Amino acid sequence: MTETTPHVVIVGGGFGGLTAAQSLAQARMRVTLVDRTNHHLFQPLLYQVATAALSPAEIAAPIRAVLARQRNARVLMAEVTGVDLARRQVTLRDGELAYDFLVLATGAGNFYFGHDEWEAFAPGLKTLEDAVEIRRRILLAFERAEREPDAARRARLLTFCVIGGGATGVELAGSISELARSVLARDFRAIDPKQTRVLLLEGGDRVLPAFTPDLSASAERQLAQIGVEVRKGARVTRIDGDGVWLGEELVGAATVLWGAGVRATPLGASLGVPIDAQGRVKIEPDCSLPGHPEAFAIGDMAVLLDEAGAPLPGTSPVAMQQARYVAATIRAGLGTGAGAAPRAPFVYVDKGAMATIGRSRAIARTGSLRLSGFTAWMAWLLVHIWYLIGFESRVLVMLRWWWSYVTFRRGARLITDPIERGPHRPR
Amino acid sequence: MTETTPHVVIVGGGFGGLTAAQSLAQARMRVTLVDRTNHHLFQPLLYQVATAALSPAEIAAPIRAVLARQRNARVLMAEVTGVDLARRQVTLRDGELAYDFLVLATGAGNFYFGHDEWEAFAPGLKTLEDAVEIRRRILLAFERAEREPDAARRARLLTFCVIGGGATGVELAGSISELARSVLARDFRAIDPKQTRVLLLEGGDRVLPAFTPDLSASAERQLAQIGVEVRKGARVTRIDGDGVWLGEELVGAATVLWGAGVRATPLGASLGVPIDAQGRVKIEPDCSLPGHPEAFAIGDMAVLLDEAGAPLPGTSPVAMQQARYVAATIRAGLGTGAGAAPRAPFVYVDKGAMATIGRSRAIARTGSLRLSGFTAWMAWLLVHIWYLIGFESRVLVMLRWWWSYVTFRRGARLITDPIERGPHRPR
């Protein structure tokens, strides 16, 4: 490898970016992966950190460690502030990085439909920091309820409102309800955590709309079994310190969590290429940016329509398949001159989808097969353990799950900040 | 139990406070344990969190969960701001708590010998938040070194300075050196983590002065074997953004950690009873406060002299033995009227001490037996696993240790805040 070896810069160490880097392991290229954090996050299990079942380190792996043995790859912890497509330069907060090929995979963040003022009252679940903050809010609500003499205020502290009936919302609501009813049941004296109310507010007419109506109905039944109240057609008009407003009706809740909307990270909008209403880059059929065959955008920050004209879902299989496709394109581009050969379009192979609802409850579909309940949950468990990056995490997470399953305990019930939160000061 | 059942208030959920609560399980009393965090911390392993070997949840257990089955105990997460000894009331930030018996066990914090301005540059290791902050600084120093083109600045980023040759300092220094030399060795491209310098600065003439001189000498040899430079007679005169000043000499280091001094928490000084220069309450031979036979102070916030006139060490065995002794005194006090019967003085039974230096390196003494090297480390390992509260942690920590031992990997290498640190905002 020399300085003239083609240089591939990958921005983002999520499912898309990391897979792209790994798929270039055999290529005679220099690969630089840039991320503003030092870890790859196994986002499908983030709700388990938020509800105290797993520790952050069990669902995150240092990107450096994942790529340690890949000699053509280096990892930079840095913040990308922009891309100069004409000059083929990535702008960092403190420097620049020239590329021959570029893969953008910075994902999506929470979106509050223009109501950014809701964010302080209803955090979303995108990063490890978000998960620890949500865990803190949930556990503190029980601590405050234990000390609250006023019945109405106590009820408000024991009401948890999750907005959005997609996978994140369903998983969070189910997991909070189980935390309260099984795990915390014995721990308190003044309150009965079983009186906890968990509401799942969905604007549409069913939860998990990405699945078939019968699976949605099954999910709603399973949620009811573990004590989650599902309200459909719930249009949120305001979120404040009192709770969630649905028009004139106030749902009083001390803890409100947001799972309703995401929006592509702002990098896409800064590129000067067409984006859609969710801020996603409208990529070409070969995942490249219009007019820039050497630059690609994949995963949640990009949008591509399937043959029926619907956007591909914002899931890790899409990002990972796009990453492998783009890596193959880049490798092929070496021989023919970048962008010279006509490229076959990216085709998404849908292997199925699953969502978990709670301990031994889930729904899943693959091909024409539809599962729900315990079998779907077992499938979910096996798939998620299998894809956890790093053998250590896999074994330890499995053990921890088995232990929680048998004992109804959760190990990571930590509030790691003072009661009155402020910026961290070492004491 | 009724409202007239005697009420014991325990302040602090560390080794002393938690043991006191558990030792009152069979007493016909109401027990209230107050702590400003929700977790009991296994402080002897805190340095393992600071050096990315263990996760916070593996060395901390929710106090509520530990006391869940003890029906006469309740747990309050609250901040104690003072005690009115005359009225027998504990003042909380947001309320009051009347007691019949009081056990104060709030421990100690870092002490910078009057130089509080050093704290920002040299955090100490007392809480989970401290440990995560130190882990962040250590890992970020390597990340920054990887991107630093200037050789002198890179060397400064790769220099770690630990101040204080007591157990905390020795454990931190040894563990950082092993992290750099074994765990991170493969992960970087531009830097060689094996060129890391770890300095341990001790003001006296040997490290671990609580042990015999031959064990101190053994510890110094073992530290040298794993690459730690020990400097004795090092008088720190200033700590700033450049590093540590020893008079006119600057030891340039990007990461400076403090293990040199502790001081009792301020609650002791607020009581209006005599304290010593380290802020510790001068307790009576029965661990009670002078003039208040119903109120006790134990552990690191109190000072008691042994028969030779030396203060008992600030270790968990002292705190736990005092806790059991005080619990027995309180139970006995029930029959005789509080403080009426003459009490036998507290006697500390010294079962030994140990300090770990690194992977398979330690020193230990028990009775006349002195161990060093691998046998001392095995003894250290067994004792620490045994005393980890909670079966789940014990098994998982053992597995994690076994795994790191075999593979030289550390699982918790997470930087969980943006590069430029600020107060947390959900994103």
Coordinates of N, CA and C in Angstrom, one line a residue, chain A residues 36 38-39 55-58 60 62 64-65 67-71 73-79 92-94 110 119 123 127-130 133 139-140 143 146-147 186-189 391-392 396 399-400 403 411-421 423-424 426-427, chain B residues 36 38-39 55-58 60 62 64-65 67-71 73-79 92-94 110 119 123 127-130 133 139-140 143 146-147 186-189 391-392 396 399-400 403 411-421 423-424 426-427:
Chain A
R36 N -17.8 9.8 14.9 CA -17.6 10.8 16.0 C -17.6 10.1 17.3
N38 N -16.4 6.2 19.4 CA -15.4 5.2 19.2 C -16.0 3.8 19.1
H39 N -17.3 3.7 19.0 CA -17.9 2.4 19.0 C -19.0 2.2 18.0
S55 N -26.0 -3.7 29.8 CA -25.1 -2.6 30.0 C -24.6 -2.0 28.6
P56 N -24.3 -0.8 28.6 CA -23.8 -0.2 27.3 C -22.8 -1.0 26.6
A57 N -21.8 -1.5 27.4 CA -20.7 -2.2 26.7 C -21.1 -3.6 26.1
E58 N -22.3 -4.1 26.5 CA -22.7 -5.3 26.0 C -23.3 -5.2 24.6
A60 N -22.2 -2.6 22.4 CA -21.3 -1.7 21.7 C -19.9 -2.3 21.6
P62 N -15.8 -1.4 20.3 CA -14.9 -0.3 19.8 C -14.7 -0.6 18.3
R64 N -12.4 0.3 16.4 CA -11.0 -0.1 16.3 C -10.7 -1.6 16.5
A65 N -11.4 -2.1 17.5 CA -11.2 -3.5 17.9 C -11.8 -4.4 16.8
L67 N -12.0 -3.7 13.6 CA -11.2 -3.6 12.4 C -9.7 -3.8 12.7
A68 N -9.4 -4.2 13.9 CA -8.0 -4.3 14.3 C -7.1 -5.2 13.4
R69 N -7.7 -6.3 12.9 CA -6.9 -7.2 12.1 C -7.0 -6.9 10.6
Q70 N -7.8 -5.9 10.2 CA -7.9 -5.6 8.8 C -6.8 -4.6 8.5
R71 N -5.7 -5.0 7.9 CA -4.5 -4.1 7.8 C -4.7 -3.0 6.9
A73 N -7.3 -1.0 6.8 CA -8.2 -0.1 7.4 C -7.7 0.7 8.5
R74 N -8.0 1.9 8.6 CA -7.7 2.7 9.8 C -8.9 3.4 10.3
V75 N -9.0 3.7 11.5 CA -10.2 4.3 12.1 C -9.8 5.7 12.7
L76 N -10.6 6.7 12.4 CA -10.4 8.0 13.0 C -11.7 8.4 13.8
M77 N -11.4 8.8 15.0 CA -12.5 9.3 15.8 C -12.5 10.8 15.5
A78 N -13.5 11.3 14.7 CA -13.5 12.7 14.4 C -14.9 13.1 13.9
E79 N -15.2 14.3 13.9 CA -16.5 14.8 13.5 C -16.5 15.4 12.1
L92 N -13.4 17.8 8.2 CA -13.5 17.4 9.6 C -13.6 18.7 10.4
R93 N -14.0 18.6 11.6 CA -14.0 19.7 12.5 C -12.6 20.3 12.6
D94 N -11.6 19.4 12.5 CA -10.3 19.9 12.7 C -9.3 19.3 11.6
N110 N -33.4 11.6 15.8 CA -34.9 11.8 16.1 C -35.4 13.0 15.4
E119 N -38.3 17.8 22.6 CA -37.2 16.9 22.8 C -36.8 16.8 24.3
P123 N -37.3 12.4 25.3 CA -36.1 12.0 24.6 C -36.3 10.8 23.7
T127 N -28.7 6.9 20.6 CA -27.3 6.7 21.0 C -27.3 6.0 22.4
L128 N -26.1 5.6 22.7 CA -25.9 5.0 24.1 C -26.2 6.1 25.2
E129 N -25.8 7.3 24.9 CA -26.1 8.4 25.8 C -27.6 8.6 26.0
D130 N -28.4 8.5 24.9 CA -29.8 8.5 25.0 C -30.4 7.4 25.9
E133 N -29.7 8.0 29.5 CA -30.6 9.1 30.0 C -32.0 8.6 30.2
L139 N -35.9 5.0 36.0 CA -35.6 4.6 37.4 C -35.9 5.7 38.4
L140 N -35.6 6.9 38.0 CA -35.8 8.0 38.9 C -37.3 8.3 39.2
E143 N -38.2 6.0 41.9 CA -37.6 6.5 43.2 C -38.4 7.7 43.7
E146 N -41.8 6.6 45.2 CA -41.6 6.0 46.5 C -41.7 7.0 47.6
R147 N -41.2 8.3 47.3 CA -41.2 9.3 48.3 C -42.3 10.3 48.2
R186 N -40.7 -6.2 43.9 CA -40.4 -6.5 45.3 C -39.6 -5.3 46.0
D187 N -39.1 -4.4 45.1 CA -38.0 -3.5 45.6 C -38.6 -2.3 46.4
F188 N -39.9 -2.0 46.3 CA -40.4 -0.8 46.9 C -41.3 -1.1 48.0
R189 N -41.5 -0.1 48.9 CA -42.3 -0.2 50.1 C -43.6 0.6 50.0
F391 N -17.5 -12.0 19.9 CA -17.9 -13.2 20.6 C -18.1 -13.0 22.1
E392 N -17.3 -12.2 22.7 CA -17.5 -11.9 24.1 C -18.9 -11.4 24.4
L396 N -21.8 -13.3 26.8 CA -22.2 -12.7 28.0 C -23.7 -12.2 28.0
L399 N -25.9 -15.2 28.4 CA -25.9 -15.6 29.8 C -26.8 -14.6 30.6
R400 N -26.6 -13.3 30.3 CA -27.4 -12.3 31.1 C -28.9 -12.5 30.8
W403 N -30.2 -15.5 32.5 CA -30.3 -15.2 34.0 C -31.5 -14.4 34.3
G411 N -29.9 -6.5 35.7 CA -28.6 -6.2 36.4 C -28.2 -4.7 36.3
A412 N -28.7 -4.0 35.3 CA -28.1 -2.7 35.0 C -29.0 -1.6 35.5
R413 N -29.6 -1.7 36.7 CA -30.5 -0.7 37.2 C -29.7 0.4 37.9
L414 N -28.9 1.1 37.1 CA -28.1 2.2 37.7 C -28.5 3.5 37.3
I415 N -28.6 4.4 38.3 CA -28.8 5.8 38.0 C -27.4 6.5 38.2
T416 N -26.7 6.8 37.1 CA -25.4 7.3 37.2 C -25.2 8.8 37.1
D417 N -26.0 9.5 37.8 CA -25.9 10.9 37.9 C -26.6 11.4 39.1
P418 N -26.2 12.5 39.7 CA -26.9 13.0 40.9 C -28.3 13.2 40.6
I419 N -29.1 13.3 41.7 CA -30.5 13.4 41.6 C -30.9 14.6 40.7
E420 N -30.3 15.7 41.1 CA -30.5 17.0 40.3 C -29.4 17.0 39.2
R421 N -29.8 16.7 38.0 CA -28.8 16.6 37.0 C -28.2 17.9 36.6
P423 N -24.2 19.3 34.5 CA -23.0 18.8 33.8 C -22.2 18.1 34.8
H424 N -21.5 17.0 34.3 CA -20.7 16.2 35.2 C -19.5 17.0 35.8
P426 N -16.3 15.9 38.3 CA -15.7 15.0 39.2 C -15.8 15.5 40.6
R427 N -16.2 14.6 41.6 CA -16.3 15.1 43.0 C -15.2 14.6 43.8
Chain B
R36 N -27.7 9.1 48.2 CA -28.0 10.0 47.1 C -27.9 9.3 45.8
N38 N -28.6 5.4 43.7 CA -29.4 4.3 43.9 C -28.7 3.0 44.0
H39 N -27.3 3.1 44.1 CA -26.6 1.8 44.0 C -25.5 1.7 45.1
S55 N -17.8 -3.2 33.2 CA -18.8 -2.2 33.1 C -19.3 -1.7 34.4
P56 N -19.9 -0.5 34.5 CA -20.4 0.0 35.8 C -21.3 -1.0 36.4
A57 N -22.3 -1.6 35.7 CA -23.3 -2.4 36.3 C -22.7 -3.7 36.9
E58 N -21.4 -4.0 36.5 CA -20.8 -5.2 37.1 C -20.2 -5.1 38.5
A60 N -21.7 -2.6 40.6 CA -22.7 -1.9 41.4 C -24.0 -2.6 41.4
P62 N -28.2 -2.2 42.7 CA -29.2 -1.3 43.3 C -29.4 -1.6 44.7
R64 N -31.8 -1.0 46.6 CA -33.1 -1.6 46.8 C -33.2 -3.0 46.5
A65 N -32.5 -3.5 45.5 CA -32.5 -4.9 45.2 C -31.8 -5.7 46.3
L67 N -31.6 -5.0 49.4 CA -32.5 -5.1 50.6 C -33.9 -5.4 50.3
A68 N -34.2 -5.9 49.1 CA -35.6 -6.1 48.7 C -36.3 -7.1 49.6
R69 N -35.6 -8.1 50.1 CA -36.3 -9.2 50.9 C -36.3 -8.8 52.4
Q70 N -35.6 -7.8 52.8 CA -35.5 -7.4 54.2 C -36.7 -6.5 54.5
R71 N -37.7 -7.1 55.1 CA -39.0 -6.4 55.2 C -39.0 -5.2 56.1
A73 N -36.7 -3.0 56.2 CA -35.9 -2.0 55.7 C -36.5 -1.3 54.5
R74 N -36.4 0.1 54.5 CA -36.8 0.8 53.3 C -35.6 1.6 52.8
V75 N -35.6 2.0 51.5 CA -34.5 2.7 50.9 C -35.0 4.0 50.4
L76 N -34.3 5.1 50.7 CA -34.7 6.4 50.1 C -33.5 6.9 49.3
M77 N -33.8 7.3 48.1 CA -32.8 8.0 47.3 C -33.0 9.5 47.5
A78 N -32.1 10.0 48.3 CA -32.3 11.4 48.7 C -30.9 12.0 49.2
E79 N -30.8 13.3 49.2 CA -29.5 13.9 49.6 C -29.7 14.4 51.0
L92 N -33.0 16.4 55.0 CA -32.8 16.1 53.6 C -33.0 17.4 52.7
R93 N -32.5 17.3 51.5 CA -32.6 18.5 50.7 C -34.1 18.9 50.5
D94 N -35.0 17.9 50.6 CA -36.4 18.1 50.4 C -37.2 17.4 51.5
N110 N -12.3 12.9 47.4 CA -11.0 13.2 47.0 C -10.6 14.5 47.8
E119 N -8.3 19.7 40.6 CA -9.3 18.7 40.3 C -9.7 18.5 38.9
P123 N -8.6 14.2 37.8 CA -9.8 13.6 38.5 C -9.4 12.5 39.4
T127 N -16.4 7.6 42.5 CA -17.8 7.3 42.1 C -17.8 6.6 40.7
L128 N -18.9 6.0 40.3 CA -19.0 5.4 39.0 C -18.8 6.5 37.9
E129 N -19.3 7.7 38.2 CA -19.2 8.8 37.2 C -17.7 9.2 37.1
D130 N -17.0 9.2 38.2 CA -15.5 9.4 38.1 C -14.9 8.4 37.2
E133 N -15.6 8.9 33.6 CA -14.9 10.1 33.1 C -13.4 9.8 32.9
L139 N -9.1 6.7 27.1 CA -9.3 6.3 25.7 C -9.2 7.4 24.7
L140 N -9.7 8.6 25.1 CA -9.6 9.8 24.1 C -8.1 10.2 23.9
E143 N -7.0 8.1 21.1 CA -7.6 8.5 19.9 C -6.9 9.8 19.4
E146 N -3.4 9.1 17.9 CA -3.5 8.5 16.6 C -3.6 9.6 15.5
R147 N -4.2 10.7 15.8 CA -4.4 11.7 14.8 C -3.4 12.9 14.9
R186 N -2.9 -3.8 19.1 CA -3.2 -4.1 17.7 C -4.1 -3.0 17.1
D187 N -4.7 -2.2 17.9 CA -5.9 -1.4 17.4 C -5.5 -0.1 16.6
F188 N -4.3 0.3 16.8 CA -3.9 1.6 16.2 C -3.0 1.4 15.0
R189 N -2.9 2.4 14.2 CA -2.1 2.4 13.0 C -0.9 3.4 13.1
F391 N -25.2 -12.5 43.1 CA -24.7 -13.7 42.4 C -24.4 -13.4 40.9
E392 N -25.3 -12.7 40.3 CA -25.2 -12.5 38.9 C -23.9 -11.8 38.6
L396 N -20.7 -13.3 36.2 CA -20.4 -12.6 35.0 C -19.0 -11.9 35.0
L399 N -16.5 -14.6 34.6 CA -16.4 -14.9 33.2 C -15.6 -13.9 32.4
R400 N -16.0 -12.6 32.6 CA -15.3 -11.5 31.9 C -13.8 -11.5 32.2
W403 N -12.2 -14.4 30.5 CA -12.1 -14.1 29.0 C -11.0 -13.1 28.7
G411 N -13.6 -5.5 27.4 CA -14.9 -5.3 26.7 C -15.5 -3.9 26.8
A412 N -15.1 -3.1 27.8 CA -15.8 -1.9 28.1 C -15.1 -0.7 27.6
R413 N -14.5 -0.7 26.4 CA -13.7 0.4 25.9 C -14.6 1.4 25.2
L414 N -15.5 2.0 26.0 CA -16.5 2.9 25.4 C -16.2 4.4 25.8
I415 N -16.3 5.2 24.8 CA -16.2 6.7 25.1 C -17.7 7.1 24.9
T416 N -18.4 7.4 26.0 CA -19.8 7.6 25.9 C -20.1 9.1 26.0
D417 N -19.4 9.9 25.3 CA -19.8 11.3 25.2 C -19.1 11.9 24.0
P418 N -19.7 13.0 23.4 CA -19.1 13.5 22.2 C -17.6 13.9 22.5
I419 N -16.9 14.1 21.4 CA -15.5 14.4 21.5 C -15.3 15.6 22.3
E420 N -16.0 16.7 22.0 CA -15.9 17.9 22.7 C -17.0 17.8 23.8
R421 N -16.5 17.6 25.0 CA -17.5 17.3 26.1 C -18.3 18.5 26.5
P423 N -22.4 19.5 28.6 CA -23.5 18.9 29.3 C -24.3 18.0 28.3
H424 N -24.8 16.9 28.8 CA -25.5 16.0 27.9 C -26.8 16.6 27.3
P426 N -29.9 15.1 24.8 CA -30.3 14.0 24.0 C -30.3 14.5 22.5
R427 N -29.8 13.7 21.6 CA -29.8 14.2 20.2 C -30.8 13.5 19.4

